[in-house]
Coordinates of C-alpha atoms and ligand atoms in Angstrom, one line a residue:
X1 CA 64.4 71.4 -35.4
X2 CA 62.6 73.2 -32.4
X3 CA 59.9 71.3 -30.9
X4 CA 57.4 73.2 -28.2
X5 CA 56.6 70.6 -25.3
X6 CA 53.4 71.4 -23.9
X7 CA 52.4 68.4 -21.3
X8 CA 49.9 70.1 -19.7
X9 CA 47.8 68.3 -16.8
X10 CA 46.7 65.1 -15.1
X11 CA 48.8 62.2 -17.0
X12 CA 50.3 64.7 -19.7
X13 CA 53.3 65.3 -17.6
X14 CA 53.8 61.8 -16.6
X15 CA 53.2 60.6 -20.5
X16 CA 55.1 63.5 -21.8
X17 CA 58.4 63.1 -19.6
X18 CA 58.8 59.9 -21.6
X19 CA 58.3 61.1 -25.0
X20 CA 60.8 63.7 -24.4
X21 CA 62.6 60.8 -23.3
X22 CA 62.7 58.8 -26.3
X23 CA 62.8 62.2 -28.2
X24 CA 66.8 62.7 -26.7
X25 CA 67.9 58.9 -27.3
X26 CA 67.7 59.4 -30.7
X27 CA 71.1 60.9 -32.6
X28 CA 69.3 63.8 -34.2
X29 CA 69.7 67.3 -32.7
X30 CA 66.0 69.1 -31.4
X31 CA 65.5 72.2 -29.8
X32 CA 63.0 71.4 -26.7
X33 CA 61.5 73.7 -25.0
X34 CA 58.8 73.3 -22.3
X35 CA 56.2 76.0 -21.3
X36 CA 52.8 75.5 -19.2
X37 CA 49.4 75.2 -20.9
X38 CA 45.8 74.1 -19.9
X39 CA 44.9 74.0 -16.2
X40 CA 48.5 74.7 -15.1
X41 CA 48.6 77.7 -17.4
X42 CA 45.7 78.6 -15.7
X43 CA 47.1 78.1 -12.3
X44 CA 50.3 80.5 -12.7
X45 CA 49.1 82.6 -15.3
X46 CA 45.3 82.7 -14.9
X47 CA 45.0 81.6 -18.8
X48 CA 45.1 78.2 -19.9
X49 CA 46.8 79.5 -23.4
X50 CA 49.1 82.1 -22.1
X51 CA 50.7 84.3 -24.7
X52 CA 54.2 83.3 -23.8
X53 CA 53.4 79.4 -24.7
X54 CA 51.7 80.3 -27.4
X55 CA 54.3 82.6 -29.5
X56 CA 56.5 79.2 -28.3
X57 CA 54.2 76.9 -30.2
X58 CA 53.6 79.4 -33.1
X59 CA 57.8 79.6 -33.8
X60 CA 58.0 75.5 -33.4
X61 CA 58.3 73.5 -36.3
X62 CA 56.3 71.3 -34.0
X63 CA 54.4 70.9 -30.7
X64 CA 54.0 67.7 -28.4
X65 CA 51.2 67.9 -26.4
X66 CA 50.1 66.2 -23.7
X67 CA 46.8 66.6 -22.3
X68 CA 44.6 69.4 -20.2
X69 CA 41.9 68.9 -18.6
X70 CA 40.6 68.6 -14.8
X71 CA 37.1 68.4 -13.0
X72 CA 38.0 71.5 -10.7
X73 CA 38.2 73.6 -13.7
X74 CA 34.5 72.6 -15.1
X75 CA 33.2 75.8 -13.0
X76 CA 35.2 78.4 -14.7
X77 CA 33.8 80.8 -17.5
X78 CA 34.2 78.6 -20.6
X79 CA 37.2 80.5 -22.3
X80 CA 39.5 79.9 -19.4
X81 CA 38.7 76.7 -19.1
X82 CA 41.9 74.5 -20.0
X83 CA 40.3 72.7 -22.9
X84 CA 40.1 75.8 -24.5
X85 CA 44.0 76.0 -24.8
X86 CA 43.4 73.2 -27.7
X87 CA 41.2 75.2 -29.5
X88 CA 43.5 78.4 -29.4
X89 CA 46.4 76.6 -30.3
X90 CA 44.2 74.6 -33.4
X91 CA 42.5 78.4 -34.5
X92 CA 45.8 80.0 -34.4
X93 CA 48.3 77.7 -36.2
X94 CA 45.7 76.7 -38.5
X95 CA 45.8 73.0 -37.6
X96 CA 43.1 71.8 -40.0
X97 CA 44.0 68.4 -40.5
X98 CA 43.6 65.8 -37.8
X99 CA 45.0 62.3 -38.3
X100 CA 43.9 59.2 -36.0
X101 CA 45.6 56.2 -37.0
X102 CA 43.7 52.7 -35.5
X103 CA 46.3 50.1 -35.3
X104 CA 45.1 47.0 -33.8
X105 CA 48.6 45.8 -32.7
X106 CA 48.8 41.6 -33.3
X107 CA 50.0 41.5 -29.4
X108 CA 47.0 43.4 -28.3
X109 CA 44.4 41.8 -30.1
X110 CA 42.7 40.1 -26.9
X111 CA 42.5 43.9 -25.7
X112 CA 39.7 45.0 -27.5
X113 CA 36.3 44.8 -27.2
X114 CA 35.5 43.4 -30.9
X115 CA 36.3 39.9 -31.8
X116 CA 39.7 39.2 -32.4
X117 CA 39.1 38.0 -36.2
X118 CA 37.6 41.4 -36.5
X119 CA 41.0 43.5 -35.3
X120 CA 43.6 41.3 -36.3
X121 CA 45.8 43.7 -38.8
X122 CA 43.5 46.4 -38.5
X123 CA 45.2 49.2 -40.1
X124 CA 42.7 52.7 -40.5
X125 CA 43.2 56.1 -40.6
X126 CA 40.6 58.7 -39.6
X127 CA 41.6 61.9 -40.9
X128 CA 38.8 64.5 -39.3
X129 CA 38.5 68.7 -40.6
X130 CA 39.2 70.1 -37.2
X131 CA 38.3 74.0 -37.5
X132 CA 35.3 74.5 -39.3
X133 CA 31.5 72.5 -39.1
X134 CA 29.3 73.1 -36.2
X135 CA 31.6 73.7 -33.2
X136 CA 32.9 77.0 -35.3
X137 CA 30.1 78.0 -37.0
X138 CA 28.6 80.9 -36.1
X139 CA 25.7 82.2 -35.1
X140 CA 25.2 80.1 -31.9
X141 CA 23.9 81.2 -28.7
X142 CA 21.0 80.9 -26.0
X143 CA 18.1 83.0 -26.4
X144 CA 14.4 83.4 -26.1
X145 CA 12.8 80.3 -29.3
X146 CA 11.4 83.1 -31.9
X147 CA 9.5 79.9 -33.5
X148 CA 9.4 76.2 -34.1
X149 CA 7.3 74.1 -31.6
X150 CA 7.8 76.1 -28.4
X151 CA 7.8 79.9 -29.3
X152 CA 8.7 82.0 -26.3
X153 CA 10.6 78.8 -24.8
X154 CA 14.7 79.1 -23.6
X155 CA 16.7 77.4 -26.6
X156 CA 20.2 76.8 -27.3
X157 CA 21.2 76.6 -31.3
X158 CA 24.7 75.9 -33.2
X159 CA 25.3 76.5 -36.5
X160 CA 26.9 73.6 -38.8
X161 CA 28.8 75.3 -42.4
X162 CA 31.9 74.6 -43.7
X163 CA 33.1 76.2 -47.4
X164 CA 34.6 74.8 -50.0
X165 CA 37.6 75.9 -49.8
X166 CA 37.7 74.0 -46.2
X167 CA 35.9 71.2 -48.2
X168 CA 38.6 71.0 -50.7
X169 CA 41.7 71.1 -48.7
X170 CA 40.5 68.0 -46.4
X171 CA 39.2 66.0 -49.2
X172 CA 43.2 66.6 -50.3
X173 CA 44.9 65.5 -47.1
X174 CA 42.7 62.8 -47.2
X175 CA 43.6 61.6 -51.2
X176 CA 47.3 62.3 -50.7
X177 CA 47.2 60.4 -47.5
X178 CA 45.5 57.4 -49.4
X179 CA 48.5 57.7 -51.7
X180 CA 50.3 56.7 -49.2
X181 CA 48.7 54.1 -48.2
X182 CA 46.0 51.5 -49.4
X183 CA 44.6 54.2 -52.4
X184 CA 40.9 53.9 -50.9
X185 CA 38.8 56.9 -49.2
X186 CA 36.0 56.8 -47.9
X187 CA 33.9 60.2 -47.4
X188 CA 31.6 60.0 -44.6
X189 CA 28.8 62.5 -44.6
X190 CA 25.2 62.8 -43.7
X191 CA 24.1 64.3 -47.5
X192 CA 20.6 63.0 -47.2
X193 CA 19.1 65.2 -44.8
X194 CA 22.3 68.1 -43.9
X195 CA 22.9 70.8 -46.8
X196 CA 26.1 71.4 -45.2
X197 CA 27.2 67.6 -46.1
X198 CA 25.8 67.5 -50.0
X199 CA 27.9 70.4 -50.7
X200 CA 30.8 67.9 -48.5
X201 CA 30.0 65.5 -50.9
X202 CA 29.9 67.6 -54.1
X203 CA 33.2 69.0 -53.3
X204 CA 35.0 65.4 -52.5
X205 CA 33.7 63.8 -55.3
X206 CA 35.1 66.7 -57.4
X207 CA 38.4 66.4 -56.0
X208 CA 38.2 62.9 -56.3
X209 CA 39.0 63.4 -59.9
X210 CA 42.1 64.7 -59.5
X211 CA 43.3 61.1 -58.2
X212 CA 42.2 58.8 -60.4
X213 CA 44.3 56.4 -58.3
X214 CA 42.8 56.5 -55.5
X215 CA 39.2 55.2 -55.1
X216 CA 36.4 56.9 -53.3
X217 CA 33.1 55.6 -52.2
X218 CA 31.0 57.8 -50.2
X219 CA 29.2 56.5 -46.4
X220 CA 26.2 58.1 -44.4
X221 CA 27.6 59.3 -41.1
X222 CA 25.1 56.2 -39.4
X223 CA 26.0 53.8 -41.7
X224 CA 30.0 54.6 -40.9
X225 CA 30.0 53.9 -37.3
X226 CA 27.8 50.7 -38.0
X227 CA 30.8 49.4 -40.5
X228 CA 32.9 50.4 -37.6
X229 CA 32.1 48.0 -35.6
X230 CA 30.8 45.3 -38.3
X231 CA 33.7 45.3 -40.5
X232 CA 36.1 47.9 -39.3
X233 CA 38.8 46.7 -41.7
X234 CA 37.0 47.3 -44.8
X235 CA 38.2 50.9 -44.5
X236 CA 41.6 52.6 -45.3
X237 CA 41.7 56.4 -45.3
X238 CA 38.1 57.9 -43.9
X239 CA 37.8 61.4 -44.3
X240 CA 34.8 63.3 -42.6
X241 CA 33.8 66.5 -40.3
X242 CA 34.7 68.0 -37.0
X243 CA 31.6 66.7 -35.3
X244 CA 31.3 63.2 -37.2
X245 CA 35.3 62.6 -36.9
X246 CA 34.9 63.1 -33.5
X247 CA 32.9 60.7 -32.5
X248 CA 33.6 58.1 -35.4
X249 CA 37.7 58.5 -33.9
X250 CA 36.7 57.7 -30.5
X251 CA 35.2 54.7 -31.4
X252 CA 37.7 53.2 -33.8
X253 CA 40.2 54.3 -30.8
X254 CA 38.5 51.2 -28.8
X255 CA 38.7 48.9 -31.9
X256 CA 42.1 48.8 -30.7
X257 CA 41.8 47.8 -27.6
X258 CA 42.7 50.9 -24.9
X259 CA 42.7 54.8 -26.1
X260 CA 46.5 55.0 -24.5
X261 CA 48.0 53.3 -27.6
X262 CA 46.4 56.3 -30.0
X263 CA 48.7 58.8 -31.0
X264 CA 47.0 61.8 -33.4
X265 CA 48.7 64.4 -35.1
X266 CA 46.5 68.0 -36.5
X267 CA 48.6 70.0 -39.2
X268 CA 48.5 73.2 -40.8
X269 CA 49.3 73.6 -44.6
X270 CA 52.8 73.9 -44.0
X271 CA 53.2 70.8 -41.9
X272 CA 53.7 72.8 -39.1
X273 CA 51.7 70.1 -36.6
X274 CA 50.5 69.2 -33.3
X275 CA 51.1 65.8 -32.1
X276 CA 49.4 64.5 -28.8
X277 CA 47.7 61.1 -27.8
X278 CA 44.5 60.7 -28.5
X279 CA 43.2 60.7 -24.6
X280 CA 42.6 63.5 -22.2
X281 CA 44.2 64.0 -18.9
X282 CA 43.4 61.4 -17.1
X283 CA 42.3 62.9 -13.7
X284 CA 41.0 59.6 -12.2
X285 CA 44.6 57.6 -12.6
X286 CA 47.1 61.2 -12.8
X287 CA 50.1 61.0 -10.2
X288 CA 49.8 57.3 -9.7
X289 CA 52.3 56.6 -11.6
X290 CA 50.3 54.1 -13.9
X291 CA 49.5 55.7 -17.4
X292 CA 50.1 54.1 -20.3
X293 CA 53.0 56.4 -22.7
X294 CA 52.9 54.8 -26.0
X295 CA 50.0 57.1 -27.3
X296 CA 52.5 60.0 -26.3
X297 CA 55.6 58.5 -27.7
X298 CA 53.8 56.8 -30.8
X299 CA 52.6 60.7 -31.6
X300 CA 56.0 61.7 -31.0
X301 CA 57.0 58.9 -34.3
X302 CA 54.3 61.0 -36.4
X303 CA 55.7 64.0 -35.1
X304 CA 59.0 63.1 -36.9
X305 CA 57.4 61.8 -39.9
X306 CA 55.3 64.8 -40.3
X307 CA 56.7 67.6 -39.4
X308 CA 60.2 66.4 -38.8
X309 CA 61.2 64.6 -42.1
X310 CA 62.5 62.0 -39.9
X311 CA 61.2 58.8 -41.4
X312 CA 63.6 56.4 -40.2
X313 CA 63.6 57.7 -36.8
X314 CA 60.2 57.2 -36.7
X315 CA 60.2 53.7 -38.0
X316 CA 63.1 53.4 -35.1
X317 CA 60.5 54.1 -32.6
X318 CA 57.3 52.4 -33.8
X319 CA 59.7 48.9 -33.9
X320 CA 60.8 49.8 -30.5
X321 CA 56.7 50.0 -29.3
X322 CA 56.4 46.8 -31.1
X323 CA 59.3 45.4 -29.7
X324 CA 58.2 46.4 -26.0
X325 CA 54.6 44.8 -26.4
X326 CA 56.1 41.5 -28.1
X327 CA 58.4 41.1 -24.8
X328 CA 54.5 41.2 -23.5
X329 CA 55.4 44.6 -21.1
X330 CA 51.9 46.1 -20.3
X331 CA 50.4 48.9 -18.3
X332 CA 47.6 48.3 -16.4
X333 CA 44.9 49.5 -19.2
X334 CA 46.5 46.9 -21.4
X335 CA 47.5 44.5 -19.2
X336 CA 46.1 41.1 -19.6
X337 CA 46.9 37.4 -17.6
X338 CA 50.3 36.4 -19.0
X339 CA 51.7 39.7 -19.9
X340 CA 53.6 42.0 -17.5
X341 CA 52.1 44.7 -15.6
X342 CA 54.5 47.8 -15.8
X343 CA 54.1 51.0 -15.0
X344 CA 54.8 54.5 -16.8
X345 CA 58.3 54.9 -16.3
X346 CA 59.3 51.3 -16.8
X347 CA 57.4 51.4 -19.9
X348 CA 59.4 54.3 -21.1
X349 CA 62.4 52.6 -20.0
X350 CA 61.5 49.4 -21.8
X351 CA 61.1 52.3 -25.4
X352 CA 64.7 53.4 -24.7
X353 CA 66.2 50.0 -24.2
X354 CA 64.2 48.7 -27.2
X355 CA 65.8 51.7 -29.4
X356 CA 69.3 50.9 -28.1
Ligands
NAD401 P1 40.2 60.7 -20.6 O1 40.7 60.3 -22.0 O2 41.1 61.6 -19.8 O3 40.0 59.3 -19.7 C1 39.0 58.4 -20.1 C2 39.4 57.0 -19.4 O4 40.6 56.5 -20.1 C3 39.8 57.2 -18.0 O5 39.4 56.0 -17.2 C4 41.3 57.2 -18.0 O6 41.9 56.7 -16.8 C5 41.6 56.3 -19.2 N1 42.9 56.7 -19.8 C6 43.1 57.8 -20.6 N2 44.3 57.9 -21.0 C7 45.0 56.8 -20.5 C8 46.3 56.4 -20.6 N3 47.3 57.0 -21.3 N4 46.6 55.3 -19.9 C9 45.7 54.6 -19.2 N5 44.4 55.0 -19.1 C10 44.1 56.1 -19.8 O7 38.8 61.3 -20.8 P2 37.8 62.0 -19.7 O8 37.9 61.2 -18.4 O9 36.5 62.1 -20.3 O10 38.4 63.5 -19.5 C11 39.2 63.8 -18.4 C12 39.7 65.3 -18.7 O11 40.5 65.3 -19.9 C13 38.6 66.3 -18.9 O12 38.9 67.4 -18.2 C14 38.5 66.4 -20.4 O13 38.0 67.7 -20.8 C15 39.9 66.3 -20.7 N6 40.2 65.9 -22.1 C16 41.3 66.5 -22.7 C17 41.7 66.1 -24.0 C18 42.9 66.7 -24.5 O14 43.7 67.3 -23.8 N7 43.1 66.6 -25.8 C19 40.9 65.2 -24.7 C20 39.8 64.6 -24.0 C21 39.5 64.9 -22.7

C-alpha cells in the first residue's frame, strides 16, 4: 500500500505529522512518502503542483493531504497560486467523487451552533460531483458585455454544464453509498429555473431505477440549505453539484460544531482517492501549535476504508477519536468549560494511546 503525504501549508504540516502518526501505530505495512505541494511547492519549486509530487500522487494507491493555502500567495497569477495544486491533483487523477460525512459526535453536541436536540446523532453524508458544473465549464472569461442590460459594459461570465455521463456516475456513488448506509438520497438541484439541473434531475431519477432499494426524493438547492438548518437529520446520503456541494458541505460542516472534526475523501473510479480535512490552512492559528488533528486523522480512517480495504483499522481509529473526546480532551476550537484544553500534539498523542 503506498500512500503520497502531501501536508502542504499553514496547519497541514502540523495536522498531517499526526495522521502519519496514527498511520505507523497501526500493524499494517504502508509505503509513505512525503513531497511538497501548494505554497511550499511554490516556494522551492516555483509551482504549487510540481511534477515530481504529482507523478508521486498519480502512482499512490492514495494521497493524504493536508491543506494549501496563504494570504501572501493571493497576488500571484491564478495558476500558481497554491489552491490551484487541488484542482490539478482532482483534474488529473480524475477524483470525481467528494464525500463529506457530518457526524455530530454525542460529546460535542454543546459545540455547535444549532440546538442540541437538532444534532444529537446526526449522521449525513454530502457526496458533491467535484470536476464538472460551473467552475469547469467552459467558455468563461472577462470581456467587453456584447448585450443584456449594459451593452458595451466590462463583464465577467462562467459557464455551468455537466453531461450525463458525469450525471450518471455521481448519481451511482451516491445510490451505492446509500446502500451502505440508511437506503435514502436526496438529489439537490435547482431544476426550476437551471437547464443544467433538469437534465441533473432527469438523469438521477433514471438511475434511481436501478436501486429500487434505495429511495430518492428530489430538493431545490434553497430549499436544501433551509432543511439544513431546520431539520438537518431528516437527510442520509445528499447528492448534488460542484457549486451547490460546496456551499451546502460547508454548512453541514458547522452543524457539527467546528470544521476541524471533518474529514472528506474525493475518489476516482478506481478508488484511487484523496483524503484531506475538510478545512484550509489555517494561516491565522499555523505554527502555534494549537490545531485541531482529528479532521486529518478521521480522513486518514476513510482513507483505509476507501482506498485501503482496511475496514477494521479504520473502525480502530474512529473508536480511538471517540474514545479521546469521551475522556473530554479538547483543542481550543472545541474546547468547552469542563473539558480539557489540549493542543495538537497532545491530541495526537491522546489517538495513539487510545489505539494502544
Ligand atoms: P480555513 O478553513 O483555513 O480557516 C477558517 C477558520 O477555521 C479559521 O479561523 C481557522 O483558524 C479555523 N480552522 C480551520 N481548520 C482548523 C483546525 N484544524 N483546527 C482549529 N481551527 C481551524 O479557511 P480560510 O481562513 O478561509 O482560508 C485560509 C487559507 O486556506 C486560504 O488560503 C484558502 O484558500 C485556503 N483553503 C485551502 C483549502 C484546502 O487546502 N483544501 C480549503 C479551504 C481554504
Amino acid at each position: 500500500m503506498k500512500i503520497a503525504v502531501l501536508p502542504g501549508d499553514g496547519i497541514g504540516t502540523e495536522i498531517v505529522e499526526q495522521a502519519v502518526r496514527v498511520l505507523k501505530a497501526l500493524d499494517l505495512k504502508f509505503e509513505l512518502e512525503s513531497a511538497l505541494v501548494g505554497g511550499a511547492a511554490y516556494d522551492a519549486h516555483g509551482h504549487p503542483l510540481p511534477e515530481a509530487t504529482l507523478k508521486l500522487a498519480k502512482d499512490a494507491d492514495a494521497v493524504l493531504f493536508g491543506a494549501v493555502g496563504d494570504w501572501k500567495y493571493d497576488t500571484l497569477d491564478r495558476p500558481l497560486r497554491p489552491e490551484q495544486a487541488i484542482l490539478g491533483l482532482r483534474k488529473n487523477l480524475g477524483l470525481f467523487a467528494n464525500f463529506r460525512p457530518a457526524i455530530c459526535y454525542e460529546q460535542l453536541v454543546g459545540a455547535s451552533s444549532l440546538k442540541p436536540e437538532l444534532v444529537a446523532g446526526l449522521d449525513i453524508l454530502i457526496i458533491r460531483e467535484l470536476t464538472g458544473d460551473i467552475y469547469f465549464g467552459q467558455p468563461r472569461g472577462r470581456r467587453v458585455s456584447p448585450d443584456g442590460h449594459f451593452p458595451g459594459a466590462e463583464e465577467a461570465f462562467d459557464t455551468m454544464r455537466y453531461t450525463r455521463p458525469e450525471i450518471e456516475r455521481i448519481a451511482r456513488v451516491a445510490f451505492e453509498a446509500a446502500r451502505k448506509r440508511d437506503k435514502r438520497v436526496t438529489s439537490v438541484d435547482k431544476a426550476n429555473v437551471l437547464e443544467t439541473f433538469q437534465l441533473w434531475k432527469d438523469v438521477v431519477t433514471e438511475i434511481g431505477k436501478e436501486y429500487p432499494d434505495v429511495a430518492l426524493d428530489h430538493m431545490y438547492v434553497d430549499n436544501a440549505a433551509m432543511q439544513l438548518v431546520k431539520a438537518p437529520k431528516k437527510f442520509d446520503v445528499v447528492v448534488t453539484g460542484n457549486m451547490f456541494g460546496d456551499i451546502l458541505s460547508d454548512a453541514a460542516a458547522m452543524l457539527t460544531g467546528s470544521i476541524g472534526m471533518l474529514p472528506s475523501a474525493s475518489l476516482n473510479s478506481s478508488n484511487q482517492g484523496l483524503y484531506e480535512p475538510s478545512h484550509g490552512s489555517a494561516p491565522d492559528i499555523a505554527g502555534k501549535g494549537v490545531a485541531n488533528p482529528l479532521a486529518t486523522i478521521l480522513s486518514a480512517a476513510m482513507m483505509l476504508r476507501f482506498s485501503l480495504n482496511q475496514a477494521e483499522a479504520a473502525d480502530r481509529i474512529e473508536a480511538a477519536v471517540q474514545k479521546v473526546l469521551a475522556q473530554g480532551l479538547r483543542t481550543p476550537d472545541i474546547y468547552s468549560e469542563g473539558t480539557t484544553k489540549v493542543g495538537t500534539r497532545e491530541m495526537g498523542d491522546a489517538v495513539l494511546n487510545a489505539l494502544a
